[in-house]
Short mmCIF file of N, CA and C in Angstrom, two decimals:
data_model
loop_
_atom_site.label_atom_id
_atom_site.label_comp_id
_atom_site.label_asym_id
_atom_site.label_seq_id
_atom_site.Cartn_x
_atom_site.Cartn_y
_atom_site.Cartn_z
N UNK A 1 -71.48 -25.01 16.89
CA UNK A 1 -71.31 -23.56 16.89
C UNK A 1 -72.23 -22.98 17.95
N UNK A 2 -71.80 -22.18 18.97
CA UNK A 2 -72.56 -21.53 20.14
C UNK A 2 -73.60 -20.45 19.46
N UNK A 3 -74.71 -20.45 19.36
CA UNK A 3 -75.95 -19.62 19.36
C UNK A 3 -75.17 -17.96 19.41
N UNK A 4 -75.68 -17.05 18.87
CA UNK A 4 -75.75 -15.72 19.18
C UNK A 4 -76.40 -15.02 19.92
N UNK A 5 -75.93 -14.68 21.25
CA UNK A 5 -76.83 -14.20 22.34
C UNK A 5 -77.43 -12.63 21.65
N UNK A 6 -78.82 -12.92 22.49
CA UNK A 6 -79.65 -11.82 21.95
C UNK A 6 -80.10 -11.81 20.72
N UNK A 7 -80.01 -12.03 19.77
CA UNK A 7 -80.68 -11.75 18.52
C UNK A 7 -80.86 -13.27 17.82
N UNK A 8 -82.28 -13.14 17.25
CA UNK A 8 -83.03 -14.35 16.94
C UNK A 8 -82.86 -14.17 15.32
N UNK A 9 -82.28 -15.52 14.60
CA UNK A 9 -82.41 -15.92 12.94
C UNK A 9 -83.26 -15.53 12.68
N UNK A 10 -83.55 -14.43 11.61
CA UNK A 10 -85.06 -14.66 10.96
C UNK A 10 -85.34 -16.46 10.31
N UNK A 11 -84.22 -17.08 9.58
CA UNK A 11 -84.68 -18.01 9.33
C UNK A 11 -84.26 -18.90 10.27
N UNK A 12 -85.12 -20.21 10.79
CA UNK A 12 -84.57 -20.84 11.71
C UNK A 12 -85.23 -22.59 11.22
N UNK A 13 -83.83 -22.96 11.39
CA UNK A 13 -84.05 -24.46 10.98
C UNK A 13 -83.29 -25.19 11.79
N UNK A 14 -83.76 -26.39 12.12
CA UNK A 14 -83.13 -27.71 12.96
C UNK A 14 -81.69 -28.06 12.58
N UNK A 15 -80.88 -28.71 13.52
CA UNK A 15 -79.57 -29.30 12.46
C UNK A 15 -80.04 -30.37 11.65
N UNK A 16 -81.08 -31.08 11.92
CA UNK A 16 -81.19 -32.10 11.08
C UNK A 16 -81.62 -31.51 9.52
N UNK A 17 -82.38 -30.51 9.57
CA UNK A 17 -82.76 -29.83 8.46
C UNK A 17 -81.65 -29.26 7.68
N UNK A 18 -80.59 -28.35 8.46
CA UNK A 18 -79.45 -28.26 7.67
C UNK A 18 -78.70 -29.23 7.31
N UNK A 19 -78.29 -30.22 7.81
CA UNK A 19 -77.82 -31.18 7.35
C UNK A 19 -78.23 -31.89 6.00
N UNK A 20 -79.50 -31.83 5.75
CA UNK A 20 -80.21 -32.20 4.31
C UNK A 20 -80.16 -31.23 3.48
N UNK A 21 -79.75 -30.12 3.60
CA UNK A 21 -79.71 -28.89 2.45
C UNK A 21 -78.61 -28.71 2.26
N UNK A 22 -77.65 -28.48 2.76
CA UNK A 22 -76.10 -28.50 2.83
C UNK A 22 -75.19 -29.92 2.54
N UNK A 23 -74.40 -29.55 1.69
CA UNK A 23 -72.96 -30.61 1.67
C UNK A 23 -72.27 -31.13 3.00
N UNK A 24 -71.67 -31.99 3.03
CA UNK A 24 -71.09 -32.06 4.57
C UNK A 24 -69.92 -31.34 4.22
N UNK A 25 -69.23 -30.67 3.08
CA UNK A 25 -68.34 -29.55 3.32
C UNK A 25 -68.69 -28.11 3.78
N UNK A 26 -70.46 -27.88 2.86
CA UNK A 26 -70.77 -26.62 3.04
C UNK A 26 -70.92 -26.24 5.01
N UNK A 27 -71.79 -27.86 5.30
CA UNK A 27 -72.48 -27.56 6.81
C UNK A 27 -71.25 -27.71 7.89
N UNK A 28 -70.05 -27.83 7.59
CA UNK A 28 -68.69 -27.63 8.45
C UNK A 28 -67.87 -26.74 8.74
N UNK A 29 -68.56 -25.68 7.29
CA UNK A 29 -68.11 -24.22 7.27
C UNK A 29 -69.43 -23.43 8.17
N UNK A 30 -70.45 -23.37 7.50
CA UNK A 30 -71.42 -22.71 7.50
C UNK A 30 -71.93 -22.64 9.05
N UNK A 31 -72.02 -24.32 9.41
CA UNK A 31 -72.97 -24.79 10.34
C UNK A 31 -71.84 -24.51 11.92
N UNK A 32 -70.90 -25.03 11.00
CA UNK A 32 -70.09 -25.35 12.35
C UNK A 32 -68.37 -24.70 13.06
N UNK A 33 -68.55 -23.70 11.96
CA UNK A 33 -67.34 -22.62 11.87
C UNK A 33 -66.45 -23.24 11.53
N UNK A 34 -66.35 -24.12 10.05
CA UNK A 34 -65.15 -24.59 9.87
C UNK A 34 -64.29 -23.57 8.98
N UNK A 35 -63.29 -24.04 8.38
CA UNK A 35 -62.77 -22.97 7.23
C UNK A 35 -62.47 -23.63 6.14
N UNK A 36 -62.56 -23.43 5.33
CA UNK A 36 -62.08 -23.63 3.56
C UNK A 36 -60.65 -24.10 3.48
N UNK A 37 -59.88 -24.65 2.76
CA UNK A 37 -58.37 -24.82 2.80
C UNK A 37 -58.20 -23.46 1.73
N UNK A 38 -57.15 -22.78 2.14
CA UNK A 38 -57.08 -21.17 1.12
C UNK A 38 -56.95 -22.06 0.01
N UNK A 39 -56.87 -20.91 -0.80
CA UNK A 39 -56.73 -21.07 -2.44
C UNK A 39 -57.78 -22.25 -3.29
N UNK A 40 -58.79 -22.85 -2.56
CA UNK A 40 -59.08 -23.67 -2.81
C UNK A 40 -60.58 -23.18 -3.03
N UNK A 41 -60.87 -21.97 -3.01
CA UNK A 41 -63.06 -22.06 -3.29
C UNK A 41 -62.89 -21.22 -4.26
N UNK A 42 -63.71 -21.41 -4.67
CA UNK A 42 -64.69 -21.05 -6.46
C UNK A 42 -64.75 -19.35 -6.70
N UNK A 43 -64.44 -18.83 -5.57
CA UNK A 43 -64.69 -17.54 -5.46
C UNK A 43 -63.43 -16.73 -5.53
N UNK A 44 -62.19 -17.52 -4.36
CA UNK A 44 -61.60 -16.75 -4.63
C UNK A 44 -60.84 -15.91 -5.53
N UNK A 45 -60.78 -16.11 -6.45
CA UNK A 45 -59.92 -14.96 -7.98
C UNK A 45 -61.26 -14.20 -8.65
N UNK A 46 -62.66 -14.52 -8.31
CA UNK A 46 -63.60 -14.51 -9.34
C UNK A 46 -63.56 -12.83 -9.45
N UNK A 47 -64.16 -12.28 -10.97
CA UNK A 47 -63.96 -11.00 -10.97
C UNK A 47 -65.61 -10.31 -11.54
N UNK A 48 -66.37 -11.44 -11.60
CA UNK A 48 -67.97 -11.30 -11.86
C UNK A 48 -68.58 -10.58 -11.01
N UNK A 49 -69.25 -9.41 -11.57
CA UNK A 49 -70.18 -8.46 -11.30
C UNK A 49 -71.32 -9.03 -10.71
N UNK A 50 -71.84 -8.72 -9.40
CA UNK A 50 -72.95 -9.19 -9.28
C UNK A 50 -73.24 -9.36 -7.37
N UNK A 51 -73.92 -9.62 -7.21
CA UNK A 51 -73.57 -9.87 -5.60
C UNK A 51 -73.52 -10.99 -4.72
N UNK A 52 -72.75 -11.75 -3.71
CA UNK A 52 -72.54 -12.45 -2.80
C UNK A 52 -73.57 -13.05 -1.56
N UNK A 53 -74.70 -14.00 -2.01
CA UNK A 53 -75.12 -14.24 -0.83
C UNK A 53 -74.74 -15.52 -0.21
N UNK A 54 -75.30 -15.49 1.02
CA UNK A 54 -75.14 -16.63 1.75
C UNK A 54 -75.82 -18.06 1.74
N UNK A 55 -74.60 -18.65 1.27
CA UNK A 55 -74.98 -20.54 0.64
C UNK A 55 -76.51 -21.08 1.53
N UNK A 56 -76.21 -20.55 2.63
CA UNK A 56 -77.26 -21.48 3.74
C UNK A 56 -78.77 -21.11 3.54
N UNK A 57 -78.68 -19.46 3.47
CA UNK A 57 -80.54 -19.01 3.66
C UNK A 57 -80.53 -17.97 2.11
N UNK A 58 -79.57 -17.71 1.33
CA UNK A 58 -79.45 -17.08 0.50
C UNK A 58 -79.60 -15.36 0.82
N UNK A 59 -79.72 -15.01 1.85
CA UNK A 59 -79.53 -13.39 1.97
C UNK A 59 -78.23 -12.82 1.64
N UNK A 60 -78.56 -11.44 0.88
CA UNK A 60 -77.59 -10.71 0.13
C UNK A 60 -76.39 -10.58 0.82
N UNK A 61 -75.37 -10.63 0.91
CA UNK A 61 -73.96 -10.21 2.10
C UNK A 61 -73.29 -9.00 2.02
N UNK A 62 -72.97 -9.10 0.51
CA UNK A 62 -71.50 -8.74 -0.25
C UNK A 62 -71.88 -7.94 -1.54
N UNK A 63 -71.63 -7.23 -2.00
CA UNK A 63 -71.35 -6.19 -3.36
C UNK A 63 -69.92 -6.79 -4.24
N UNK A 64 -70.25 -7.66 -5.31
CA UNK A 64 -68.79 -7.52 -5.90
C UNK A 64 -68.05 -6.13 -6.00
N UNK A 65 -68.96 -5.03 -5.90
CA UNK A 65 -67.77 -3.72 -5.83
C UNK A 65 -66.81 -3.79 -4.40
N UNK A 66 -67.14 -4.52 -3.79
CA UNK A 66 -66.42 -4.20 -2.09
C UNK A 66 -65.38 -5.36 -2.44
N UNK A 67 -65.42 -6.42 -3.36
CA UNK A 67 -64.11 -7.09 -3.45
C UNK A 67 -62.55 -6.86 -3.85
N UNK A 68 -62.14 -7.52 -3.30
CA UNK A 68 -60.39 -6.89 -3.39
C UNK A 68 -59.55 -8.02 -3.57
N UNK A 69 -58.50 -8.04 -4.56
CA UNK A 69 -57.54 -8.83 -4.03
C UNK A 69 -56.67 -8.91 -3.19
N UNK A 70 -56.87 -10.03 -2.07
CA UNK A 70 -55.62 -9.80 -0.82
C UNK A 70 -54.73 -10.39 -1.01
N UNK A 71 -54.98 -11.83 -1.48
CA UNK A 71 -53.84 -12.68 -2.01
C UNK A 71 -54.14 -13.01 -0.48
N UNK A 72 -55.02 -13.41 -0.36
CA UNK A 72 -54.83 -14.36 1.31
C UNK A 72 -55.22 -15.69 0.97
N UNK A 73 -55.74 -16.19 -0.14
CA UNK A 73 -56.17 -17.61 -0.04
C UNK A 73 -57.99 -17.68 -0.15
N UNK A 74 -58.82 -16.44 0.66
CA UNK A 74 -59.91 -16.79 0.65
C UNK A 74 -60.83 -15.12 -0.33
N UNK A 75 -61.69 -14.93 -0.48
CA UNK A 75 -62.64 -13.77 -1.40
C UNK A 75 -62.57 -13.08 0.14
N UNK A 76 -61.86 -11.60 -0.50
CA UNK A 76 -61.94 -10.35 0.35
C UNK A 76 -62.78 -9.53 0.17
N UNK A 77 -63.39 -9.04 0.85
CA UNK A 77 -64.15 -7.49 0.88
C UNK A 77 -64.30 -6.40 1.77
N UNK A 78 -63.98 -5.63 1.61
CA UNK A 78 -63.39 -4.39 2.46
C UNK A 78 -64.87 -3.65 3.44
N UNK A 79 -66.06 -4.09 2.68
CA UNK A 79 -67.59 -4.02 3.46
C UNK A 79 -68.34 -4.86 3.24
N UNK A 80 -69.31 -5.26 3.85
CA UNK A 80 -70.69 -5.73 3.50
C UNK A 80 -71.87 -5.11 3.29
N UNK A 81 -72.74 -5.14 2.66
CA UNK A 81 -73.79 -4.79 2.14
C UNK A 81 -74.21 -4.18 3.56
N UNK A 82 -74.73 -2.70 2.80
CA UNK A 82 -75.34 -1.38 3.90
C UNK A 82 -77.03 -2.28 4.66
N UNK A 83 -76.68 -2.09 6.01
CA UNK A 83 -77.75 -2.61 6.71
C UNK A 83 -77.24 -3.74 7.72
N UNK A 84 -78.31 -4.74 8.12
CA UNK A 84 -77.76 -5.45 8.92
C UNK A 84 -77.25 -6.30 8.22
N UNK A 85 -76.76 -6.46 6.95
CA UNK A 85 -76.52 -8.07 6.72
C UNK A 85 -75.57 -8.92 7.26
N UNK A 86 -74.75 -8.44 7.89
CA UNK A 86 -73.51 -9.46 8.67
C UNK A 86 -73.79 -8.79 10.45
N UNK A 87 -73.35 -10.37 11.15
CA UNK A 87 -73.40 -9.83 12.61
C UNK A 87 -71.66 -10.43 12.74
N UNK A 88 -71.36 -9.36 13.95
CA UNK A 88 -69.92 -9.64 13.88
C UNK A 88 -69.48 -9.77 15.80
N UNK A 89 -68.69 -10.83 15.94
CA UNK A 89 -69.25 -11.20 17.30
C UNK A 89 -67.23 -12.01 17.10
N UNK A 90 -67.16 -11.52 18.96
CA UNK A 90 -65.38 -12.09 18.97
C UNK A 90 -65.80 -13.76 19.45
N UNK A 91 -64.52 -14.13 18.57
CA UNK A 91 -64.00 -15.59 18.78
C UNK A 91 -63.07 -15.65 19.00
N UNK A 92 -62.80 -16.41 20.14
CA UNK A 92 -61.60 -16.63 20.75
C UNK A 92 -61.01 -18.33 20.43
N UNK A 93 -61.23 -18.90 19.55
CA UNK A 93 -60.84 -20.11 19.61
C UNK A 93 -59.43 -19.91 18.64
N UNK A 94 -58.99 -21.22 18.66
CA UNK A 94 -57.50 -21.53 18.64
C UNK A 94 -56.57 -20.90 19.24
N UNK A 95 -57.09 -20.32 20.00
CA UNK A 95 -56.22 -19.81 21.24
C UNK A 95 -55.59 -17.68 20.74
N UNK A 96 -56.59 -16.99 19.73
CA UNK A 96 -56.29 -15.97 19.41
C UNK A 96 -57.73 -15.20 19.49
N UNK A 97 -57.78 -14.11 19.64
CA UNK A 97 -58.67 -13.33 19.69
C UNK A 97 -58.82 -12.29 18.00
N UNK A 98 -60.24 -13.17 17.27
CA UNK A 98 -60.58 -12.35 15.94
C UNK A 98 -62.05 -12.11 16.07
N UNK A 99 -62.88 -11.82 15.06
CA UNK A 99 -63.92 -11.18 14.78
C UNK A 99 -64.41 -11.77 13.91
N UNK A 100 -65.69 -12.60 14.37
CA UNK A 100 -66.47 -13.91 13.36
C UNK A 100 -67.51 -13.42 12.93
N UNK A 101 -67.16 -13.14 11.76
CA UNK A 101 -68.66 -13.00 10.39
C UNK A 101 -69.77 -13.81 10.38
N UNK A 102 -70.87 -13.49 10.71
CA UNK A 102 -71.95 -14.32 10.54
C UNK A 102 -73.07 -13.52 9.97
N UNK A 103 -73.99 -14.65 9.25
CA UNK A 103 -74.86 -14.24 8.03
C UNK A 103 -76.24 -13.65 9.71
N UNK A 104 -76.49 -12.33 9.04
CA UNK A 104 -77.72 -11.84 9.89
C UNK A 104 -78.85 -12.37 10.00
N UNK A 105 -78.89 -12.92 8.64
CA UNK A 105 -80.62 -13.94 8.24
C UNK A 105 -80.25 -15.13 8.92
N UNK A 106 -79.40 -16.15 9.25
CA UNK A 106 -79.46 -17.22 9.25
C UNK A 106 -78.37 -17.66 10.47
N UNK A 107 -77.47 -16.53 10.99
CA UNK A 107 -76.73 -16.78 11.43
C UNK A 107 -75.22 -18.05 11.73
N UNK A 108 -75.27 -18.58 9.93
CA UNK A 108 -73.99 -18.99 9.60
C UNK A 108 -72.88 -18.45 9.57
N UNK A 109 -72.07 -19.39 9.60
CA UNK A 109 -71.06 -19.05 9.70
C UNK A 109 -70.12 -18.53 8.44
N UNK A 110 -70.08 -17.18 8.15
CA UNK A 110 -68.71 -16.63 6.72
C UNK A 110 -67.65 -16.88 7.58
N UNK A 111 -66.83 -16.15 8.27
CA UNK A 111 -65.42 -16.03 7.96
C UNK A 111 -65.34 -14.98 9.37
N UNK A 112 -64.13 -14.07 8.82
CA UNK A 112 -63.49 -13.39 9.61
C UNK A 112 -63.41 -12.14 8.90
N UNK A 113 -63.47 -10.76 10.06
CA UNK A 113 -62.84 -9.51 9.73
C UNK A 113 -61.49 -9.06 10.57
N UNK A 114 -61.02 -8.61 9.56
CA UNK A 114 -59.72 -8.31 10.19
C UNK A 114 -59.36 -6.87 10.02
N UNK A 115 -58.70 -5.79 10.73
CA UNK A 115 -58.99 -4.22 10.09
C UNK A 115 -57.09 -3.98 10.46
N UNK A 116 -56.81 -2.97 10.10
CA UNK A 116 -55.36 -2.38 10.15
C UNK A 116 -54.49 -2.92 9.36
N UNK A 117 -54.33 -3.74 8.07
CA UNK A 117 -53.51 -4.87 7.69
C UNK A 117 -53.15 -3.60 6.75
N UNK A 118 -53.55 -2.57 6.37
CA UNK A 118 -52.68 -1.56 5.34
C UNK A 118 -53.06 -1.95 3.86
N UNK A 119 -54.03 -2.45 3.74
CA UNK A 119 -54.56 -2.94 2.08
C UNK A 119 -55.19 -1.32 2.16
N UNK A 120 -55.23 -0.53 0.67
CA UNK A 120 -55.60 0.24 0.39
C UNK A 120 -57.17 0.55 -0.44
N UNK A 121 -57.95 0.43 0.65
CA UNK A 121 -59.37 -0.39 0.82
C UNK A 121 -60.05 1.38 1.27
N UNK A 122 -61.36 1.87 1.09
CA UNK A 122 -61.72 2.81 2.20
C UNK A 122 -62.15 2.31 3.59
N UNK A 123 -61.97 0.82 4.15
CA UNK A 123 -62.54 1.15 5.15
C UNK A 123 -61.19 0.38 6.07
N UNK A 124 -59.93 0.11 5.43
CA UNK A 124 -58.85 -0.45 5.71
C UNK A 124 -59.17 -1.77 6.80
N UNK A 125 -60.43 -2.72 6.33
CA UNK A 125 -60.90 -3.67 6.86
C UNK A 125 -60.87 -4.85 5.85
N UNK A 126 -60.68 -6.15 6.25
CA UNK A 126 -60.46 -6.98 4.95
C UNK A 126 -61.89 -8.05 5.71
N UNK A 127 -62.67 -8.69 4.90
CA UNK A 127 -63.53 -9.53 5.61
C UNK A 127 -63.45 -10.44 4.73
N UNK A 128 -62.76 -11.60 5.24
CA UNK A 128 -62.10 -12.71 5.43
C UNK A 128 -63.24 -13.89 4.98
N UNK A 129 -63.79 -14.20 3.50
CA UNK A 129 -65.26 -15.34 4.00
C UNK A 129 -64.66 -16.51 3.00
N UNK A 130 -65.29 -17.81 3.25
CA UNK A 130 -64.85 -18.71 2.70
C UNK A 130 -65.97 -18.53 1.73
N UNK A 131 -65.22 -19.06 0.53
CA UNK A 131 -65.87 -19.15 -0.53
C UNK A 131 -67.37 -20.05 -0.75
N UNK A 132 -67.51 -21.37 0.45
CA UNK A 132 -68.52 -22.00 0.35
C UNK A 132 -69.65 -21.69 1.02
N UNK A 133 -69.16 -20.83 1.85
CA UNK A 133 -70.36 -19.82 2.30
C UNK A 133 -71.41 -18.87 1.85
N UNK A 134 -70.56 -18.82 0.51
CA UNK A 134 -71.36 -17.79 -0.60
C UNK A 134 -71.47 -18.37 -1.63
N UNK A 135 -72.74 -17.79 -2.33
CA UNK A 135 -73.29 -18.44 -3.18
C UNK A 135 -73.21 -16.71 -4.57
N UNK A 136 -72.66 -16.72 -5.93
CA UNK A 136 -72.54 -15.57 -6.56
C UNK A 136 -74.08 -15.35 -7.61
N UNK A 137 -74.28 -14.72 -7.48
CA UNK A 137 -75.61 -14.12 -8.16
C UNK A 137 -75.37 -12.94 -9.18
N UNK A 138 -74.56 -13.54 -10.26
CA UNK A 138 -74.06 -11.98 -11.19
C UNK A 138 -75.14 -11.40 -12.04
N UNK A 139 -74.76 -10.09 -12.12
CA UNK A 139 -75.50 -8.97 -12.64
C UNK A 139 -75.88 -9.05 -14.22
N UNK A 140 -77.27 -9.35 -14.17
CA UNK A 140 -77.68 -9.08 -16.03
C UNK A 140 -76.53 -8.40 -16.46
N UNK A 141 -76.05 -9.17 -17.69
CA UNK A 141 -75.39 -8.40 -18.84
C UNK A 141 -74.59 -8.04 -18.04
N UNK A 142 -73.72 -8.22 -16.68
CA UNK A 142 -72.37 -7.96 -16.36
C UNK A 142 -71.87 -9.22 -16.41
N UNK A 143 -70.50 -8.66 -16.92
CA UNK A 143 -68.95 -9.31 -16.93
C UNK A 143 -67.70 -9.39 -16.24
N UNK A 144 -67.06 -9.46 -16.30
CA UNK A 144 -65.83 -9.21 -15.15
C UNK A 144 -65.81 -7.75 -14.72
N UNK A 145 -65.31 -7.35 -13.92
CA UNK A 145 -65.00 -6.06 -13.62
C UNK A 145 -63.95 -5.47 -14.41
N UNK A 146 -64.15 -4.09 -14.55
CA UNK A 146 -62.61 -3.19 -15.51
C UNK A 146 -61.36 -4.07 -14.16
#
């Protein structure tokens, strides 16, 4: 995965170091911009209160209130947590031009944002993260959502 020009990880670790903390599924997503097979991570249907951080350095991402169902295969959310917590930077690989989610603390790799798709969201943006990228941290005494 190519470095993020200009802005430095607060946390910063070796690959060999990630490689010992991470799964070789987690560090293919995380480490190396892989993707999840849809329908297939722990997250996507989940309806638990609580918030979304990132598998690799554990910083906050996500608000279960910003989740949505897209029915795309992977956990949607229409924002990320107010502040810097996601950096969002174009990728052009497989030959299309999208918008790659990466964790601000650690600069792993989530997923993708995608905006105009017509989901009835307030910020009509869907952000696209694989489920092994996040790690769920639910809320004392919360339960599913109404």
């Amino acid at each position: 995965m190519k470095p993020v020009t200009g802005v430095t990880p607060r946390v910063v670790k070796s690959d060999q170091e990630w490689r010992q903390e991470l799964s070789a599924e987690e560090y293919a997503v995380l480490r190396e911009a892989g993707t999840e097979r849809p329908f297939t991570g722990e997250y996507t249907d989940t309806k638990t209160v609580g918030v979304y951080a990132c598998r690799a350095c554990g910083a906050e991402l996500f608000r279960s209130t910003t989740k949505f169902d897209s029915h795309c295969g992977w956990p949607s959310f229409f924002s990320p947590l107010a502040g810097d917590s996601v950096i969002l930077r174009e990728d052009r690989a497989l030959g299309m031009v999208r918008v790659e989610v990466l964790c601000a603390t650690c600069h792993s790799h989530l997923g993708h944002v995608f905006e105009g798709e017509g989901y009835p969201t307030p910020t009509d943006q869907r952000y696209c993260i694989n489920s092994i990228s996040l790690t769920l941290r639910p809320e004392e005494g919360g339960g599913a959502e109404a």
